[in-house]
Amino acid sequence: MAREKKIYPLAKGLTTQDTYAVLGDAEKFQKHKHAWKVWRTLKEFGCVAYPVAENLQRLDGSKVYLNLDQLKDKVTVVVPCLLPDKLKSLVSDVAAAGACKIWFQEQTWTQEYQLECDNSGIEVVRGCVLRHVIYSPISMRYLNPCYWHGLRDAKVPSKRFGR
């Protein structure tokens, strides 16, 4: 008998049932910076999450996609983890890939993106993915701003801590 996959709510209508593309670059993925943390966290939540970065072939055994075109109609949410100056055609790329939402991380949202999304019919969600993590009691949660900022946000049980 197959186990039913639990679906958890995330930010503003997003759930762990959505499929995600995490946009980063080789440095942000390889040096375990924000893009890598977001991608790993989404995978730990049980989400289907694809890393997207130029100049990177594989990441922790997973294929890395060169751009959103390669994920056409496979993702519903795009999570940019790059500053706006590195994402010139973000909204048009998201629309062309068939995604309907962009989950902007801290410092990636701009008013221009908001206007483009409004004109393209793409839903905007703002906030950090890491706010939805349940940290172990012994972890660095006391030093992690995402934990404190997301104290009352919906949380997804972690597989690492047996919850």
mmCIF file of C-alpha atoms in Angstrom:
data_model
loop_
_atom_site.group_PDB
_atom_site.id
_atom_site.type_symbol
_atom_site.label_atom_id
_atom_site.label_comp_id
_atom_site.label_asym_id
_atom_site.label_seq_id
_atom_site.Cartn_x
_atom_site.Cartn_y
_atom_site.Cartn_z
ATOM 1 C CA MET A 1 0.000 0.000 0.000
ATOM 2 C CA ALA A 2 1.515 3.326 -1.063
ATOM 3 C CA ARG A 3 1.874 6.031 1.547
ATOM 4 C CA GLU A 4 0.035 9.214 0.849
ATOM 5 C CA LYS A 5 2.351 12.178 0.455
ATOM 6 C CA LYS A 6 1.623 14.902 2.995
ATOM 7 C CA ILE A 7 1.157 18.377 1.584
ATOM 8 C CA TYR A 8 2.239 21.306 3.750
ATOM 9 C CA PRO A 9 1.341 24.975 3.257
ATOM 10 C CA LEU A 10 4.110 27.470 2.676
ATOM 11 C CA ALA A 11 3.887 31.176 1.830
ATOM 12 C CA LYS A 12 0.688 32.729 0.371
ATOM 13 C CA GLY A 13 -0.881 29.721 -1.295
ATOM 14 C CA LEU A 14 2.314 27.865 -2.113
ATOM 15 C CA THR A 15 2.534 24.291 -0.921
ATOM 16 C CA THR A 16 4.982 21.437 -0.934
ATOM 17 C CA GLN A 17 2.985 20.036 -3.879
ATOM 18 C CA ASP A 18 4.196 22.824 -6.201
ATOM 19 C CA THR A 19 7.244 22.230 -8.393
ATOM 20 C CA TYR A 20 10.114 24.689 -8.051
ATOM 21 C CA ALA A 21 13.029 26.018 -10.074
ATOM 22 C CA VAL A 22 15.741 27.657 -7.972
ATOM 23 C CA LEU A 23 17.736 30.243 -9.928
ATOM 24 C CA GLY A 24 21.298 30.803 -8.836
ATOM 25 C CA ASP A 25 24.810 30.788 -10.176
ATOM 26 C CA ALA A 26 27.666 28.333 -9.782
ATOM 27 C CA GLU A 27 29.085 30.178 -6.771
ATOM 28 C CA LYS A 28 25.764 30.346 -4.875
ATOM 29 C CA PHE A 29 25.184 26.640 -5.395
ATOM 30 C CA GLN A 30 28.720 25.274 -5.006
ATOM 31 C CA LYS A 31 29.689 27.314 -1.958
ATOM 32 C CA HIS A 32 26.463 26.332 -0.174
ATOM 33 C CA LYS A 33 25.128 29.852 -0.159
ATOM 34 C CA HIS A 34 21.455 30.863 -0.289
ATOM 35 C CA ALA A 35 20.539 29.188 -3.592
ATOM 36 C CA TRP A 36 21.930 25.859 -2.391
ATOM 37 C CA LYS A 37 20.165 26.199 0.987
ATOM 38 C CA VAL A 38 16.835 26.996 -0.687
ATOM 39 C CA TRP A 39 17.152 24.096 -3.131
ATOM 40 C CA ARG A 40 18.124 21.626 -0.376
ATOM 41 C CA THR A 41 15.354 22.878 1.918
ATOM 42 C CA LEU A 42 12.688 22.485 -0.771
ATOM 43 C CA LYS A 43 13.924 18.949 -1.464
ATOM 44 C CA GLU A 44 13.862 18.152 2.262
ATOM 45 C CA PHE A 45 10.255 19.366 2.352
ATOM 46 C CA GLY A 46 9.474 16.718 -0.281
ATOM 47 C CA CYS A 47 9.083 19.204 -3.132
ATOM 48 C CA VAL A 48 10.243 18.639 -6.665
ATOM 49 C CA ALA A 49 12.966 21.271 -7.011
ATOM 50 C CA TYR A 50 15.296 21.883 -9.945
ATOM 51 C CA PRO A 51 18.547 23.873 -9.678
ATOM 52 C CA VAL A 52 19.084 26.339 -12.545
ATOM 53 C CA ALA A 53 22.520 27.891 -13.122
ATOM 54 C CA GLU A 54 24.902 28.583 -15.951
ATOM 55 C CA ASN A 55 28.373 26.992 -15.889
ATOM 56 C CA LEU A 56 27.330 24.120 -13.628
ATOM 57 C CA GLN A 57 26.543 20.591 -14.811
ATOM 58 C CA ARG A 58 25.703 18.666 -11.613
ATOM 59 C CA LEU A 59 24.957 19.504 -8.003
ATOM 60 C CA ASP A 60 25.010 16.856 -5.275
ATOM 61 C CA GLY A 61 24.217 14.209 -7.898
ATOM 62 C CA SER A 62 21.364 16.186 -9.509
ATOM 63 C CA LYS A 63 21.305 17.644 -12.986
ATOM 64 C CA VAL A 64 21.594 21.431 -13.092
ATOM 65 C CA TYR A 65 19.581 23.118 -15.821
ATOM 66 C CA LEU A 66 21.186 25.855 -17.888
ATOM 67 C CA ASN A 67 18.050 28.020 -18.016
ATOM 68 C CA LEU A 68 14.300 27.993 -17.479
ATOM 69 C CA ASP A 69 13.661 27.058 -21.130
ATOM 70 C CA GLN A 70 14.882 23.551 -20.336
ATOM 71 C CA LEU A 71 12.136 23.271 -17.693
ATOM 72 C CA LYS A 72 9.257 24.406 -19.891
ATOM 73 C CA ASP A 73 5.929 23.331 -18.332
ATOM 74 C CA LYS A 74 7.695 21.394 -15.533
ATOM 75 C CA VAL A 75 7.627 24.062 -12.798
ATOM 76 C CA THR A 76 4.881 26.142 -11.222
ATOM 77 C CA VAL A 77 7.106 28.382 -9.075
ATOM 78 C CA VAL A 78 10.442 30.054 -9.791
ATOM 79 C CA VAL A 79 12.615 31.059 -6.829
ATOM 80 C CA PRO A 80 15.279 33.614 -7.817
ATOM 81 C CA CYS A 81 18.319 33.654 -5.519
ATOM 82 C CA LEU A 82 20.284 36.248 -7.468
ATOM 83 C CA LEU A 83 20.271 40.016 -7.227
ATOM 84 C CA PRO A 84 18.073 41.840 -9.781
ATOM 85 C CA ASP A 85 21.034 43.098 -11.847
ATOM 86 C CA LYS A 86 21.827 39.468 -12.761
ATOM 87 C CA LEU A 87 18.234 38.668 -13.774
ATOM 88 C CA LYS A 88 17.463 41.046 -16.626
ATOM 89 C CA SER A 89 14.687 39.033 -18.296
ATOM 90 C CA LEU A 90 13.343 37.178 -15.243
ATOM 91 C CA VAL A 91 9.618 37.760 -15.734
ATOM 92 C CA SER A 92 9.588 36.997 -19.455
ATOM 93 C CA ASP A 93 11.686 33.850 -18.867
ATOM 94 C CA VAL A 94 9.273 32.687 -16.151
ATOM 95 C CA ALA A 95 6.255 33.307 -18.393
ATOM 96 C CA ALA A 96 7.914 31.462 -21.303
ATOM 97 C CA ALA A 97 8.656 28.483 -19.028
ATOM 98 C CA GLY A 98 4.976 28.216 -18.116
ATOM 99 C CA ALA A 99 5.399 28.982 -14.403
ATOM 100 C CA CYS A 100 2.674 31.053 -12.777
ATOM 101 C CA LYS A 101 4.416 32.287 -9.607
ATOM 102 C CA ILE A 102 7.695 33.834 -8.544
ATOM 103 C CA TRP A 103 8.775 33.433 -4.922
ATOM 104 C CA PHE A 104 11.103 36.369 -4.398
ATOM 105 C CA GLN A 105 13.710 35.905 -1.690
ATOM 106 C CA GLU A 106 14.997 38.773 0.438
ATOM 107 C CA GLN A 107 16.706 41.427 -1.732
ATOM 108 C CA THR A 108 15.551 39.944 -5.061
ATOM 109 C CA TRP A 109 12.216 41.764 -5.415
ATOM 110 C CA THR A 110 11.953 45.179 -7.099
ATOM 111 C CA GLN A 111 9.047 47.435 -7.943
ATOM 112 C CA GLU A 112 9.863 46.930 -11.633
ATOM 113 C CA TYR A 113 9.504 43.161 -11.225
ATOM 114 C CA GLN A 114 6.191 43.697 -9.462
ATOM 115 C CA LEU A 115 4.873 45.777 -12.367
ATOM 116 C CA GLU A 116 6.100 43.263 -14.944
ATOM 117 C CA CYS A 117 4.495 40.394 -13.011
ATOM 118 C CA ASP A 118 1.211 42.288 -12.689
ATOM 119 C CA ASN A 119 1.196 42.926 -16.456
ATOM 120 C CA SER A 120 2.087 39.292 -17.245
ATOM 121 C CA GLY A 121 -0.381 37.685 -14.841
ATOM 122 C CA ILE A 122 2.360 36.113 -12.735
ATOM 123 C CA GLU A 123 1.673 35.909 -9.010
ATOM 124 C CA VAL A 124 4.298 37.421 -6.701
ATOM 125 C CA VAL A 125 5.179 35.855 -3.352
ATOM 126 C CA ARG A 126 7.757 37.522 -1.135
ATOM 127 C CA GLY A 127 9.716 36.046 1.753
ATOM 128 C CA CYS A 128 12.476 33.595 2.508
ATOM 129 C CA VAL A 129 12.017 29.848 1.964
ATOM 130 C CA LEU A 130 14.107 29.186 5.066
ATOM 131 C CA ARG A 131 11.406 30.748 7.268
ATOM 132 C CA HIS A 132 9.422 27.522 6.930
ATOM 133 C CA VAL A 133 12.095 25.231 8.383
ATOM 134 C CA ILE A 134 11.752 23.665 11.808
ATOM 135 C CA TYR A 135 15.195 23.851 13.361
ATOM 136 C CA SER A 136 16.449 21.258 15.811
ATOM 137 C CA PRO A 137 16.598 22.379 19.417
ATOM 138 C CA ILE A 138 20.393 22.272 19.352
ATOM 139 C CA SER A 139 20.779 24.108 16.034
ATOM 140 C CA MET A 140 21.887 27.633 15.357
ATOM 141 C CA ARG A 141 18.314 28.913 15.339
ATOM 142 C CA TYR A 142 19.217 31.573 17.856
ATOM 143 C CA LEU A 143 21.527 33.111 15.278
ATOM 144 C CA ASN A 144 19.441 32.458 12.167
ATOM 145 C CA PRO A 145 17.398 35.524 11.152
ATOM 146 C CA CYS A 146 15.067 33.404 8.997
ATOM 147 C CA TYR A 147 14.013 31.506 12.099
ATOM 148 C CA TRP A 148 13.130 34.642 14.023
ATOM 149 C CA HIS A 149 11.497 36.463 11.111
ATOM 150 C CA GLY A 150 9.396 33.426 10.349
ATOM 151 C CA LEU A 151 8.578 32.480 13.916
ATOM 152 C CA ARG A 152 4.822 32.417 13.251
ATOM 153 C CA ASP A 153 4.998 31.230 9.621
ATOM 154 C CA ALA A 154 3.777 27.791 8.588
ATOM 155 C CA LYS A 155 6.513 25.236 9.217
ATOM 156 C CA VAL A 156 7.307 22.005 7.381
ATOM 157 C CA PRO A 157 8.595 19.116 9.501
ATOM 158 C CA SER A 158 12.165 18.200 8.721
ATOM 159 C CA LYS A 159 13.075 14.663 7.759
ATOM 160 C CA ARG A 160 16.501 15.173 9.331
ATOM 161 C CA PHE A 161 15.194 15.509 12.861
ATOM 162 C CA GLY A 162 12.660 12.702 12.720
ATOM 163 C CA ARG A 163 9.529 14.869 12.752
#
